PDB file of C-alpha atoms in Angstrom:
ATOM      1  CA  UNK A  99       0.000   0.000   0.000  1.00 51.00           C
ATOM      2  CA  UNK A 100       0.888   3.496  -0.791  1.00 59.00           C
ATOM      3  CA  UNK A 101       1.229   6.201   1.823  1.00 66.00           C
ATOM      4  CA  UNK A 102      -1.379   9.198   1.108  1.00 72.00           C
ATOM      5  CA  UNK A 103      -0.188  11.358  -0.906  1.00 69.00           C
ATOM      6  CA  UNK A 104       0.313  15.113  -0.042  1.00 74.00           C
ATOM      7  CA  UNK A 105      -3.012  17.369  -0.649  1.00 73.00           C
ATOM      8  CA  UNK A 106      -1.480  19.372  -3.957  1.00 70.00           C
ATOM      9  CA  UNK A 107       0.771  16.777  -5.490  1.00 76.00           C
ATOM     10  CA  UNK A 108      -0.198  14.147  -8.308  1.00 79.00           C
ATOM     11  CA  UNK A 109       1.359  11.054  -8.542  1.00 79.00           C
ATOM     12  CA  UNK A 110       3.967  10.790 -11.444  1.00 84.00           C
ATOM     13  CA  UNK A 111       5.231   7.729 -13.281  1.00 89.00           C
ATOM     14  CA  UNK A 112       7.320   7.783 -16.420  1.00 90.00           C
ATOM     15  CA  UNK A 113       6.364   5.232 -19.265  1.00 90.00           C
ATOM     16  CA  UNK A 114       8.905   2.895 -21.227  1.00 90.00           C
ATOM     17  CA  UNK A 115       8.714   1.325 -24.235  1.00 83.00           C
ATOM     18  CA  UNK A 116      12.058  -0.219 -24.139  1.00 76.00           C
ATOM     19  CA  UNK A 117      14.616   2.503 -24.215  1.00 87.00           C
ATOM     20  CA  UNK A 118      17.289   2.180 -21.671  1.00 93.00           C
ATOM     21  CA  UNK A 119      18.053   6.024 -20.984  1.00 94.00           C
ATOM     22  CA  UNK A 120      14.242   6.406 -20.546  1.00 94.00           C
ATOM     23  CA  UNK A 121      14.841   3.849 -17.608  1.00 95.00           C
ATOM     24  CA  UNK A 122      17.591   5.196 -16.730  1.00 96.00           C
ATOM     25  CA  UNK A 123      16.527   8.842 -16.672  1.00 94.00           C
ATOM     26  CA  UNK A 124      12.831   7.615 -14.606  1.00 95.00           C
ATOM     27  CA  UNK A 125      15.402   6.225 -11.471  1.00 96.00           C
ATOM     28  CA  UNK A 126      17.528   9.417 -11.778  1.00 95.00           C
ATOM     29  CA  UNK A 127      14.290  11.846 -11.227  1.00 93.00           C
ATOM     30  CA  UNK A 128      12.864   9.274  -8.875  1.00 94.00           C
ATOM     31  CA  UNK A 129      10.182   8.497 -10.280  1.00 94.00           C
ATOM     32  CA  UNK A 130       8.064   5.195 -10.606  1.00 96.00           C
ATOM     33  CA  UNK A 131       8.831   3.047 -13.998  1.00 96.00           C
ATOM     34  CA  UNK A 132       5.993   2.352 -15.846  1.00 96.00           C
ATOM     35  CA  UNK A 133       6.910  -0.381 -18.929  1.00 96.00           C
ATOM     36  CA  UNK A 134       4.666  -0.042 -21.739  1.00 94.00           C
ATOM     37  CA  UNK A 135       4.645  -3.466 -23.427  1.00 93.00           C
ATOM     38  CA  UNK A 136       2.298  -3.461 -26.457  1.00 87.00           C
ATOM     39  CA  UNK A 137       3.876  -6.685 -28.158  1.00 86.00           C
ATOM     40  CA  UNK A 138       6.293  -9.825 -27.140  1.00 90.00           C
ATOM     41  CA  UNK A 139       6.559 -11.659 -24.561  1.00 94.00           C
ATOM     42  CA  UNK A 140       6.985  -9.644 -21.021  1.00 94.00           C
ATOM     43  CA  UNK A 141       9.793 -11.108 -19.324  1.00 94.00           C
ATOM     44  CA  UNK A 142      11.913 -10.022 -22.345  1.00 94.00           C
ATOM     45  CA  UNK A 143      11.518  -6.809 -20.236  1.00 95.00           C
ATOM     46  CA  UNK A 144      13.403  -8.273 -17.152  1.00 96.00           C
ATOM     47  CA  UNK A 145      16.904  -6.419 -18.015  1.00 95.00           C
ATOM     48  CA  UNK A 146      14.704  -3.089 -17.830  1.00 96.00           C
ATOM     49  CA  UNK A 147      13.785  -4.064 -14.278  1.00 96.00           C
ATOM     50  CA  UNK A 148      17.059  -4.874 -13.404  1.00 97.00           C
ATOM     51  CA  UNK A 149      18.613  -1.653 -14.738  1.00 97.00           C
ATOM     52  CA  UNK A 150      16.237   0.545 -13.254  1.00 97.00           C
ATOM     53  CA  UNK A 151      16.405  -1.338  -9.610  1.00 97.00           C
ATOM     54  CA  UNK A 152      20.580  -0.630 -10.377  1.00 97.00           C
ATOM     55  CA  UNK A 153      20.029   2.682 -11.410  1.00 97.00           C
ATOM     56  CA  UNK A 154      17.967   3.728  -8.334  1.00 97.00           C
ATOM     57  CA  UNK A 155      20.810   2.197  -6.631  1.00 97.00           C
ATOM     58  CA  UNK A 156      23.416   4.001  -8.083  1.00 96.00           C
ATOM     59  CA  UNK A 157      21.585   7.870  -7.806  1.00 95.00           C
ATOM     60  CA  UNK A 158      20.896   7.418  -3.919  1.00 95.00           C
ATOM     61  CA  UNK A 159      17.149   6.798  -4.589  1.00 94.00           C
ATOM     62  CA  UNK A 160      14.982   4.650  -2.715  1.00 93.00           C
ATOM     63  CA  UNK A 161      12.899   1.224  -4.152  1.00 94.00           C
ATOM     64  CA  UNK A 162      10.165   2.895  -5.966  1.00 95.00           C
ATOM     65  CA  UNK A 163       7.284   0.835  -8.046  1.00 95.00           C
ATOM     66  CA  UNK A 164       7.680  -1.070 -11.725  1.00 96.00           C
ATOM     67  CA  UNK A 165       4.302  -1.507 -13.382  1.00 96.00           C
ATOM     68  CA  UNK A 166       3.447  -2.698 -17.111  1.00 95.00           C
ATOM     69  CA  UNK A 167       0.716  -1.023 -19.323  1.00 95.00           C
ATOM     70  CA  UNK A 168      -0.642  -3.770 -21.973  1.00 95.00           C
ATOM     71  CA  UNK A 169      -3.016  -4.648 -24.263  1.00 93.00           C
ATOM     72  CA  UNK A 170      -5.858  -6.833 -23.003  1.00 95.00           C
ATOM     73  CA  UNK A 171     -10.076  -7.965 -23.250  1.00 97.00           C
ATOM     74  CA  UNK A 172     -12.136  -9.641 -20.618  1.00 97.00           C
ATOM     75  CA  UNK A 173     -15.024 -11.853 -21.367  1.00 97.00           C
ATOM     76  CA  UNK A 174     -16.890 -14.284 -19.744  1.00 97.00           C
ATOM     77  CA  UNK A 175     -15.201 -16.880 -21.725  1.00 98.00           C
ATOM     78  CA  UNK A 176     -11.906 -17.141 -23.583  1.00 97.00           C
ATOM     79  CA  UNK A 177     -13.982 -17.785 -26.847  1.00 97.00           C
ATOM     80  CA  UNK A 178     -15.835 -15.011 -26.471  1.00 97.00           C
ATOM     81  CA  UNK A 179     -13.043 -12.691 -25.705  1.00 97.00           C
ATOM     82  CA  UNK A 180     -11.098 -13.547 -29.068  1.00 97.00           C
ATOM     83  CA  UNK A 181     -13.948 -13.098 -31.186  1.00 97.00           C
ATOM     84  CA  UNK A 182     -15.088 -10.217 -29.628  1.00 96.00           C
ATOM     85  CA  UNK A 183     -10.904  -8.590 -29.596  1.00 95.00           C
ATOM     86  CA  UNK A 184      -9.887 -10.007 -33.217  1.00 96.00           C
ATOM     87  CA  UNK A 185     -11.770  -7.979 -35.447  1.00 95.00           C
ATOM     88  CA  UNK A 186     -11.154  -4.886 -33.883  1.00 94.00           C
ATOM     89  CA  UNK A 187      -7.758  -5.493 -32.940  1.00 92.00           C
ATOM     90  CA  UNK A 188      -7.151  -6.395 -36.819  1.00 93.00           C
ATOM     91  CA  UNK A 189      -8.576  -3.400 -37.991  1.00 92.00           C
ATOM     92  CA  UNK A 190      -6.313  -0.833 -35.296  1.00 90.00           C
ATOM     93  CA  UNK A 191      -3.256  -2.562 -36.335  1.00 88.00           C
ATOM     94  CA  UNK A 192      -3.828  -2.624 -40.119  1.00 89.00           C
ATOM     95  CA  UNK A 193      -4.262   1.248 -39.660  1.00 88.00           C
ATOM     96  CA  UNK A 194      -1.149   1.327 -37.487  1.00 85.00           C
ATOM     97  CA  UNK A 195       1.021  -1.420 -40.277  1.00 85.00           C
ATOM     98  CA  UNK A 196       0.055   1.083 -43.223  1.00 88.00           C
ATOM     99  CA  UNK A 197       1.495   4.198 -41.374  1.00 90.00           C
ATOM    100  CA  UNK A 198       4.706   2.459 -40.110  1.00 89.00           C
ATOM    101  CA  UNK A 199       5.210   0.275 -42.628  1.00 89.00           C
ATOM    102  CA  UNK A 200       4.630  -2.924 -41.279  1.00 87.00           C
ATOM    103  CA  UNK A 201       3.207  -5.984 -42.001  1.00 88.00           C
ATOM    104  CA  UNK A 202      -0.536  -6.347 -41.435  1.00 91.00           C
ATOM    105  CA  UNK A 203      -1.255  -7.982 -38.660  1.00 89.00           C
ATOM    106  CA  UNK A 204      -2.495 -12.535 -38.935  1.00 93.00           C
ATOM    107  CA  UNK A 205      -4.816 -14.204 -36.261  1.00 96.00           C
ATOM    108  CA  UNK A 206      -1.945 -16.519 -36.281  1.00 95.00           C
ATOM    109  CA  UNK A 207      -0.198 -13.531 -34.764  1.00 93.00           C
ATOM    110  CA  UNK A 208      -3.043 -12.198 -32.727  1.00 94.00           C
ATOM    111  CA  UNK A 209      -3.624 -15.971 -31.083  1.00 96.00           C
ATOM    112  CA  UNK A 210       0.500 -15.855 -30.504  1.00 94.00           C
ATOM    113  CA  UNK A 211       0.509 -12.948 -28.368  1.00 93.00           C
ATOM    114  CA  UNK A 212      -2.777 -13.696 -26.217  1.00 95.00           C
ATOM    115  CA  UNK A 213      -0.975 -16.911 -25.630  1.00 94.00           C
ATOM    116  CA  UNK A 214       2.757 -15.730 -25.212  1.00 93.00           C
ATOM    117  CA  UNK A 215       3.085 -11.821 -25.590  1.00 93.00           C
ATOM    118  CA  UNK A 216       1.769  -8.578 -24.444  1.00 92.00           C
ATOM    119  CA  UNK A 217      -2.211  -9.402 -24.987  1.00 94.00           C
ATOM    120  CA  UNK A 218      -4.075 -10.406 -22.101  1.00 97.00           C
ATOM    121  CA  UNK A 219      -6.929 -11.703 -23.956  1.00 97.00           C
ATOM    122  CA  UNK A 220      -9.715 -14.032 -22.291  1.00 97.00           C
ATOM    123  CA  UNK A 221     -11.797 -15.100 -19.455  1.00 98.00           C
ATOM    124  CA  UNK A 222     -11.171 -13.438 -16.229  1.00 98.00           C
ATOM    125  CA  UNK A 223      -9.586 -16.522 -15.134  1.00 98.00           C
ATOM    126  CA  UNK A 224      -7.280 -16.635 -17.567  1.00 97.00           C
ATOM    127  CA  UNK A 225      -6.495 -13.304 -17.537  1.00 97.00           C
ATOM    128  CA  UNK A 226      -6.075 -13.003 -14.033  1.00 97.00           C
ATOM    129  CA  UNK A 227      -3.222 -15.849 -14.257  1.00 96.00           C
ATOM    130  CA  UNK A 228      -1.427 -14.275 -16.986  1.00 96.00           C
ATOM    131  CA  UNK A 229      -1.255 -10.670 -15.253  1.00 97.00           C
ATOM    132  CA  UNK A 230      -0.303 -12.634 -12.059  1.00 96.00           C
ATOM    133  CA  UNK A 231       2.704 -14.756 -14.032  1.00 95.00           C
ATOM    134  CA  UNK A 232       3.685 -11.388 -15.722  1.00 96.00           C
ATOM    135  CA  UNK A 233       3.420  -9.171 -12.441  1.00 96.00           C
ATOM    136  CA  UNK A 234       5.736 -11.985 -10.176  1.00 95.00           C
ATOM    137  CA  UNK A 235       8.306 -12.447 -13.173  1.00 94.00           C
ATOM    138  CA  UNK A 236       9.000  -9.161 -13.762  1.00 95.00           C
ATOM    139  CA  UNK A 237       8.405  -8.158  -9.971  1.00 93.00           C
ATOM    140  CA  UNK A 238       5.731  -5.655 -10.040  1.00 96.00           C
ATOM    141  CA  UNK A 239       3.634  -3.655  -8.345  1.00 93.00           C
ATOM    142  CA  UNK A 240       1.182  -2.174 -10.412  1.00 94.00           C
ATOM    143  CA  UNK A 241      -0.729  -3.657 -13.675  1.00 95.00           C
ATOM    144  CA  UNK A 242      -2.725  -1.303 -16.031  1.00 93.00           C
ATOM    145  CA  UNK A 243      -4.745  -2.476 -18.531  1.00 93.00           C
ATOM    146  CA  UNK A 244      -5.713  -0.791 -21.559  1.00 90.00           C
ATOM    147  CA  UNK A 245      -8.558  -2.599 -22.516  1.00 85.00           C
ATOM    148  CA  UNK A 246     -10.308  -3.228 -25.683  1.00 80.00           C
ATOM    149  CA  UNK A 247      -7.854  -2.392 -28.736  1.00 83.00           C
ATOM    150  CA  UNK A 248      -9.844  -0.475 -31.430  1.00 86.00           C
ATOM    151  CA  UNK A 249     -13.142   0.873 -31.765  1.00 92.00           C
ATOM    152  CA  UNK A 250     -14.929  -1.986 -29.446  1.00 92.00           C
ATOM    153  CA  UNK A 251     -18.155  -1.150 -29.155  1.00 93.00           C
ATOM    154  CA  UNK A 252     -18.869   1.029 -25.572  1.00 95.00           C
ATOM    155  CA  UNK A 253     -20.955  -1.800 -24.189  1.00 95.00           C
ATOM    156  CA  UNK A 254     -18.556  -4.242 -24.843  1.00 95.00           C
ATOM    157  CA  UNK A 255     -15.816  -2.149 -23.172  1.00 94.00           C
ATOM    158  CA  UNK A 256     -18.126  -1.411 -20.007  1.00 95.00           C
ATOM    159  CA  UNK A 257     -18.080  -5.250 -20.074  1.00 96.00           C
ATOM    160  CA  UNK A 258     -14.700  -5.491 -20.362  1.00 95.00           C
ATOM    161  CA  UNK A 259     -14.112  -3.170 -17.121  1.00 96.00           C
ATOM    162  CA  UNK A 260     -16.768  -4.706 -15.151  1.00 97.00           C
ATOM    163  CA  UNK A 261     -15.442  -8.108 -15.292  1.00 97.00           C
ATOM    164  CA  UNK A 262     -11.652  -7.194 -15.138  1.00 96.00           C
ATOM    165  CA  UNK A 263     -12.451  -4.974 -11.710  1.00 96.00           C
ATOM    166  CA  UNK A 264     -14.598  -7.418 -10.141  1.00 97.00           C
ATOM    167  CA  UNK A 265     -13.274 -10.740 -11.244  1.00 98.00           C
ATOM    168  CA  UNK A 266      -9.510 -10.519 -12.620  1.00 97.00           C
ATOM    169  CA  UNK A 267      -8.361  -7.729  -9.428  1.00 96.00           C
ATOM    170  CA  UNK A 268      -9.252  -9.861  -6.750  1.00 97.00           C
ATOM    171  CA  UNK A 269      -7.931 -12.983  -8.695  1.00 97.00           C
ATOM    172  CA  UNK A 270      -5.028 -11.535  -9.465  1.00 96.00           C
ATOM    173  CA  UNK A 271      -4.388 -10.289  -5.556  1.00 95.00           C
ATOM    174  CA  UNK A 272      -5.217 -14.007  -4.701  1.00 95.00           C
ATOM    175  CA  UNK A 273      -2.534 -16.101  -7.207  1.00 96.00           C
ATOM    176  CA  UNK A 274      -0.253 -13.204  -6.095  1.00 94.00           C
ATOM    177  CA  UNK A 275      -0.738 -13.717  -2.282  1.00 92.00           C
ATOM    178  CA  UNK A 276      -0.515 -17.350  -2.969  1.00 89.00           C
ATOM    179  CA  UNK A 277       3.045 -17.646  -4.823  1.00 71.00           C
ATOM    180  CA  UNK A 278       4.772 -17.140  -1.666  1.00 63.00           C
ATOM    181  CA  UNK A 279       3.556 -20.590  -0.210  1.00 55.00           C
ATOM    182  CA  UNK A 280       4.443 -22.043  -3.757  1.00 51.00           C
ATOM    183  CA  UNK A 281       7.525 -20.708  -4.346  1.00 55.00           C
ATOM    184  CA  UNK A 282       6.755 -19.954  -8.373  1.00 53.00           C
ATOM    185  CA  UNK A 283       3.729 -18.354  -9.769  1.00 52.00           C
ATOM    186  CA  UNK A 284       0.605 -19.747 -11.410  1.00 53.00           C
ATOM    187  CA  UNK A 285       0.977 -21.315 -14.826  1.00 53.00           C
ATOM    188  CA  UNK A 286      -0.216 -19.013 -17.327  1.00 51.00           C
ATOM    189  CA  UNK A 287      -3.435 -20.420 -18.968  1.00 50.00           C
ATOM    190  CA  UNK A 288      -2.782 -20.947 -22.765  1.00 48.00           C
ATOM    191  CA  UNK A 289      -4.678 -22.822 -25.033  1.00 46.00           C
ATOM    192  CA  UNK A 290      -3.653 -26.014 -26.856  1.00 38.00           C
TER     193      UNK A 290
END
């Protein structure tokens, strides 16, 4: 838990997308590192945790928070979720492939990161072991997710929030309270 924080002051965190200075620069100020991860797997992150925990070291700061900002969809079931996420997920990162120059996104690709990367795509259940196995590998303590990728219709995104603050949350704080009696974290739910 936090301590309150002083009446005129708004909490601060700088986001990363995988540049070392940026890391760097967050534990210099003091600040809280926030690590946007939009696609890959998350523990490919780890060295960024590492060098800001060395970096705070190294400037006289204290411990301060790491949290990860990533991609996700709740729905009651996993089937649901990916139907619901594909289309719309398809159609923001053709938009996003044709004014980078990328390649336009596959389901083969979509179903790859829900599974192994940056999407947490799914049932609460199975989101709320994936955020867990994310949060205790890269030693976090905050998880922000920016649900429903593309236009998603609103009641489908009030959906989406409903489920992932009553269901995923408090699933989440459970795996995570159990791992110390385990010794590992939950296995992430992927499909076969």
């Amino acid at each position: 838990m936090s301590p309150p924080i002083p009446e005129g002051h708004i909490p601060t965190w700088v986001g990363v997308g995988g540049s070392p200075q940026s890391v760097v620069r967050a534990a210099r100020f003091g600040l809280p590192l926030m690590l946007a991860i939009i696609a890959g797997k998350p523990e490919r992150f780890a060295p960024y945790v590492e060098l800001y925990k060395r970096a705070l070291e190294q400037h006289g700061q204290q411990d301060l928070p790491i949290g990860v900002h990533s991609l996700g969809f709740v729905a009651d079931t996993d089937e649901e979720a990916l139907e619901i996420q594909w289309p719309y997920y398809k159609e923001q990162f053709e938009w996003a492939a044709r004014e980078r120059g990328w390649r336009p996104p596959t389901y083969e690709q979509f179903l790859a990161e829900v599974d192994h990367g940056s999407m947490y795509v799914g049932s609460p259940e199975t989101v709320a072991n994936r955020i867990a196995t994310t949060m205790q590998t890269l030693s976090l303590s905050r998880f922000d997710l920016l649900y429903a990728v593309g236009r998603v219709p609103h009641d489908r995104r009030m959906a989406t929030i409903e489920l992932y603050g009553r269901e995923v949350i408090p699933r989440v704080r459970e795996l995570l309270a159990a791992v110390p009696e385990t010794g590992h974290p939950p296995a992430a739910a992927v499909r076969s």
